[in-house]
Structures are given as structure tokens and as C-alpha cells.
PDB file of C-alpha atoms in Angstrom:
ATOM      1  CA  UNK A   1      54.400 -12.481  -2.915  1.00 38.00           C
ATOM      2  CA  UNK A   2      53.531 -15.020  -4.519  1.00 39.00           C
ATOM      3  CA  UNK A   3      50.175 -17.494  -4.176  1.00 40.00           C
ATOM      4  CA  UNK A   4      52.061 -19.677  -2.802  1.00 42.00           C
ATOM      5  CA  UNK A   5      53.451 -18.040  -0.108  1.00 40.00           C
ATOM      6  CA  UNK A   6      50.165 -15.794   0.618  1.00 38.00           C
ATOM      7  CA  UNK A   7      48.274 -19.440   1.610  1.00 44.00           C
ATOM      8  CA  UNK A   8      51.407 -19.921   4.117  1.00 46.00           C
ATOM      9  CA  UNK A   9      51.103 -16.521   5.445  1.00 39.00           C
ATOM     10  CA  UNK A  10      47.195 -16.940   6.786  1.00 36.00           C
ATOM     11  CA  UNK A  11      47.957 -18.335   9.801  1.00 38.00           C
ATOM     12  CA  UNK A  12      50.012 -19.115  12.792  1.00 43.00           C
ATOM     13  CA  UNK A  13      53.756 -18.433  13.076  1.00 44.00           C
ATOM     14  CA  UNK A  14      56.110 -20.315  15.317  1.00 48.00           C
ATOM     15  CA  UNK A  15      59.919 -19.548  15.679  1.00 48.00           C
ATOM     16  CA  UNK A  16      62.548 -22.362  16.985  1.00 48.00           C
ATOM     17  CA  UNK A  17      65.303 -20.810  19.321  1.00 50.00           C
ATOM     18  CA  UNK A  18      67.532 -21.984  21.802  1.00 50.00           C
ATOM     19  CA  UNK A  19      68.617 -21.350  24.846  1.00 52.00           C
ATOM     20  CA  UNK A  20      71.190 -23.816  27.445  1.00 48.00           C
ATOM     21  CA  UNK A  21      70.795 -24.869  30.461  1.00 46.00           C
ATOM     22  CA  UNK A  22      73.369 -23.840  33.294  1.00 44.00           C
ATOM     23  CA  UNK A  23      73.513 -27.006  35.310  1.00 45.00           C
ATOM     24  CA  UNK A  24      73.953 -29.272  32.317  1.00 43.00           C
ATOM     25  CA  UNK A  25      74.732 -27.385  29.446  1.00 41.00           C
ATOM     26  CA  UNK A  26      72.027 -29.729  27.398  1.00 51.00           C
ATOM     27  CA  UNK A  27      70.950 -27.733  24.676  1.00 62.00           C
ATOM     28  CA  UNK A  28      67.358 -26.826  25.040  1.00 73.00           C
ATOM     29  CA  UNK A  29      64.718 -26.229  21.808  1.00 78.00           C
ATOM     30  CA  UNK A  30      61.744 -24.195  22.102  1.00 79.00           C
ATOM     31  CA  UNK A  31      59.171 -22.963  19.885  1.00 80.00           C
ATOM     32  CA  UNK A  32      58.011 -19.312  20.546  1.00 77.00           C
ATOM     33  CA  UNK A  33      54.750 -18.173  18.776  1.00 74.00           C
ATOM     34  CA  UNK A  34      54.983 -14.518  16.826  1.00 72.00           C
ATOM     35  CA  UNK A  35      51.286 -13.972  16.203  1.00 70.00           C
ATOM     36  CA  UNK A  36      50.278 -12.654  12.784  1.00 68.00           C
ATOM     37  CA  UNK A  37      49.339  -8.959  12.723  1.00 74.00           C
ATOM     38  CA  UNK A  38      45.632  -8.669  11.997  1.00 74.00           C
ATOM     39  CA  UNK A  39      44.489 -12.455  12.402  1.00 68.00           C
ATOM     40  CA  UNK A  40      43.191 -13.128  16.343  1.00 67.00           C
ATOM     41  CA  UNK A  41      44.104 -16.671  17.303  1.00 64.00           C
ATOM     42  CA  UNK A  42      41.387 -18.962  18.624  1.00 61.00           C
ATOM     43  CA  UNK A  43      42.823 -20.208  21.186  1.00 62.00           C
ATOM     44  CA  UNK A  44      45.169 -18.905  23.663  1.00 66.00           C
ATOM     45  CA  UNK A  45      48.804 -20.229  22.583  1.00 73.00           C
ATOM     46  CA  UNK A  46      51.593 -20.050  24.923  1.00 75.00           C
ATOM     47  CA  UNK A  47      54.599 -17.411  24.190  1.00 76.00           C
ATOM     48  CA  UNK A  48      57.104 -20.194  24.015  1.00 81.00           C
ATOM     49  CA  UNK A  49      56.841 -24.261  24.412  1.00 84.00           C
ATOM     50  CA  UNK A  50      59.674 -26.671  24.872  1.00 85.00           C
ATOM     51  CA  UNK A  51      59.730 -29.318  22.469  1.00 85.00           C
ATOM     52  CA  UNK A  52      60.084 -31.914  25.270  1.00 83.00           C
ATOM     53  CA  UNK A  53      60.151 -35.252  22.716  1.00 88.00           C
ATOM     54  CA  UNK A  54      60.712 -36.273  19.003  1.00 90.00           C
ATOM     55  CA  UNK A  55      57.425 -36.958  17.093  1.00 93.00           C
ATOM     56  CA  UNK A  56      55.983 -33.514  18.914  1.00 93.00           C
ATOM     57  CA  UNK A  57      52.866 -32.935  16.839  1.00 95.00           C
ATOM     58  CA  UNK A  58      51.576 -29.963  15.844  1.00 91.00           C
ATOM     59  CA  UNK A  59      47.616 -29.818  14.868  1.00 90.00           C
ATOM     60  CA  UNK A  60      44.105 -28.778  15.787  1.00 84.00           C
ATOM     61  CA  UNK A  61      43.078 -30.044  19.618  1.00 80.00           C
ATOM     62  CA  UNK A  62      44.768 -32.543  20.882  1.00 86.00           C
ATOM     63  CA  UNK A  63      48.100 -32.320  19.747  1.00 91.00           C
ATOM     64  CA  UNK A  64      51.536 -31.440  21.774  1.00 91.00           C
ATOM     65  CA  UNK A  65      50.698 -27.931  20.239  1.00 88.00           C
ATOM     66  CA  UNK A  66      47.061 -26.694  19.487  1.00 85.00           C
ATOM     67  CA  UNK A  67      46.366 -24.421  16.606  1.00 81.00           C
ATOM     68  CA  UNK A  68      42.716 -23.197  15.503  1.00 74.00           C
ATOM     69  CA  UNK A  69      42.366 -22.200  11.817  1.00 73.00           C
ATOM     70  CA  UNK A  70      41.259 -23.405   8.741  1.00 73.00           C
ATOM     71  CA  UNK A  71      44.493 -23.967   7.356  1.00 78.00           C
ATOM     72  CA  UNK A  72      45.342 -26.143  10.584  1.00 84.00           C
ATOM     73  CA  UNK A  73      44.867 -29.974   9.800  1.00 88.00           C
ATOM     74  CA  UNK A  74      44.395 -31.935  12.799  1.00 90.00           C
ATOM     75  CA  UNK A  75      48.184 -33.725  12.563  1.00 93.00           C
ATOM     76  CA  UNK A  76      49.635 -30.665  10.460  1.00 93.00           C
ATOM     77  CA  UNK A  77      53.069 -31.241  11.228  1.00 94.00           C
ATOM     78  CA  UNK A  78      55.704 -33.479  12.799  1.00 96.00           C
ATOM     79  CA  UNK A  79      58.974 -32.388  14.925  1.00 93.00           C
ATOM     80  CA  UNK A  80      61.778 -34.882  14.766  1.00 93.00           C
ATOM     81  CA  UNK A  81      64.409 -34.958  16.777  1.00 90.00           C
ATOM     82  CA  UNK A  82      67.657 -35.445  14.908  1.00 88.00           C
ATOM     83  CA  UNK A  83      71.784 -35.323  15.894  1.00 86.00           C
ATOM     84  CA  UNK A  84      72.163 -32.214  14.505  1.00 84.00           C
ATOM     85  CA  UNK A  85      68.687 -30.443  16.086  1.00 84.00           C
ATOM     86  CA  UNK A  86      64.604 -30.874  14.682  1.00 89.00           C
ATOM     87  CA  UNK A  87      63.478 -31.558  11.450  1.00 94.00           C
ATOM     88  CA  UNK A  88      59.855 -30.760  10.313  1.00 94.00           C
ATOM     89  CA  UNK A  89      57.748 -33.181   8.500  1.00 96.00           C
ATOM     90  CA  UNK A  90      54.481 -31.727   6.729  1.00 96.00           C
ATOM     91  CA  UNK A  91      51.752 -34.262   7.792  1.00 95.00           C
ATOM     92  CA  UNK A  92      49.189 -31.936   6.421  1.00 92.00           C
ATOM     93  CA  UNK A  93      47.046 -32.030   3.488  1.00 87.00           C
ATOM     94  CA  UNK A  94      47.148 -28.227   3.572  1.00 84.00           C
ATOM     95  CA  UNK A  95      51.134 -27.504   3.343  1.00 89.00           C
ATOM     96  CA  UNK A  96      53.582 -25.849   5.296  1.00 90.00           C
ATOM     97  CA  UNK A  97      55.587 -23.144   4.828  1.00 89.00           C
ATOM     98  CA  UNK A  98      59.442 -22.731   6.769  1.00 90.00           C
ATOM     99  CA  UNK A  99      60.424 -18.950   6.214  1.00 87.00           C
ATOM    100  CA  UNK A 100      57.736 -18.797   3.457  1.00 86.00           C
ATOM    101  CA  UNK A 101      58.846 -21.664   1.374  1.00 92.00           C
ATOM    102  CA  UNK A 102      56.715 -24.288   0.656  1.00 93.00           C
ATOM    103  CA  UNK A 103      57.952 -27.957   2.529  1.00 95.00           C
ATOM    104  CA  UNK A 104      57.461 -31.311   2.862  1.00 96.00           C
ATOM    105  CA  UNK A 105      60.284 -32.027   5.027  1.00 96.00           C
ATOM    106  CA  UNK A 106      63.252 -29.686   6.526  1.00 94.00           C
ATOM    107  CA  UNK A 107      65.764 -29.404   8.832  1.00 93.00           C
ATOM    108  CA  UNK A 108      65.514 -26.582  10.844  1.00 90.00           C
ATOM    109  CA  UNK A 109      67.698 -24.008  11.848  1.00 86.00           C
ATOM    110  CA  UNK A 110      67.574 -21.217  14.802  1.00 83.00           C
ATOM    111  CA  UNK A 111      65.363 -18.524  14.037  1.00 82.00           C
ATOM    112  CA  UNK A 112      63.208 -20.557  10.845  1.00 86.00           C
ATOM    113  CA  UNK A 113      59.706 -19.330  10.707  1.00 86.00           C
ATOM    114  CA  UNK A 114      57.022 -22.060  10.621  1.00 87.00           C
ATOM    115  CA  UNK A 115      53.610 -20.929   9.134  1.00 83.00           C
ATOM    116  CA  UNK A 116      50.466 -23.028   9.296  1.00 76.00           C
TER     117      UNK A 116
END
């Protein structure tokens, strides 16, 4: 690998997927955390969150979805809703990474790997 991808690689890892709804058939987003074998989160992160509304933040304390590391900036990234599905924003002085690639900005796609 690469240095590049070993700083994305240090941290948390979040997978979109998707699921429907039967009442509606809305499509539903979600993000489901995959922890990172041998790093122990800080705080305890839910298996899977919804992403309920565009401009969901993730970030240290205090955004839609906590993270604790060092490589976590406090707004580190920024879900947008689009027609199509989400699109990540790096907000971050620290980069992101989707599926070990460093971004700025991405759409996503089911199954893309975010690492903080």
C-alpha cells in the first residue's frame, strides 16, 4: 500500500447500504460501521445509522455521527443528499479516503468504504 492509503486505513470504516421500506418503497440509506481489526474505538458507535438528512456531518462529538481518533477532525466530512443517492464532501484538514482512494468530493455508491 501505499502512504497514502496507510494514513486512510488508521481509523474508522463506515459502509453505505440500502435497504427499502415495505409500506412505501422509499429507498432508505444507512451507514453501517466495520470496525478496523486491531484499533479499539473510543467511543461506542452504533452497527448501522440512517442518514436521516442531507448535510449529515460526520466528526469528533457533536456531530450526526461521532468518531474519536486523531485522524477525526471535528467536521471531517459532509453527506449530501443528491437525485441519484449521497455524495461525500471532505471537510477535513486530515483527508478522506472512499475504498482507499484519497477524496475531496464523491458520489457514492452501495457498498463504498469510507475511512477516517
Amino acid at each position: 500500500a501505499n502512504s497514502a492509503d496507510a494514513e486512510c486505513m488508521q481509523s474508522v470504516v463506515a459502509r453505505r447500504t440500502r435497504g427499502r421500506t415495505a409500506a412505501n418503497d422509499l429507498t432508505l440509506y444507512y451507514l453501517r460501521h466495520i470496525p478496523v481489526p486491531g484499533v479499539q474505538a473510543l467511543v461506542d458507535i452504533p452497527e448501522q445509522v440512517p442518514l436521516s438528512h442531507t448535510g449529515f456531518i460526520i466528526g469528533r462529538l457533536g456531530a450526526d455521527l461521532s468518531l474519536t481518533s486523531g485522524y477525526v477532525s471535528r467536521k471531517h466530512a459532509q453527506l449530501q443528499r443528491t437525485a441519484t443517492g449521497w455524495r461525500v464532501l471532505d471537510t477535513s484538514t486530515n483527508g478522506l479516503c472512499v475504498n482507499n482512494m484519497k477524496v475531496r468530493s464523491q458520489q457514492l455508491q452501495d457498498g463504498d468504504m469510507l475511512l477516517f
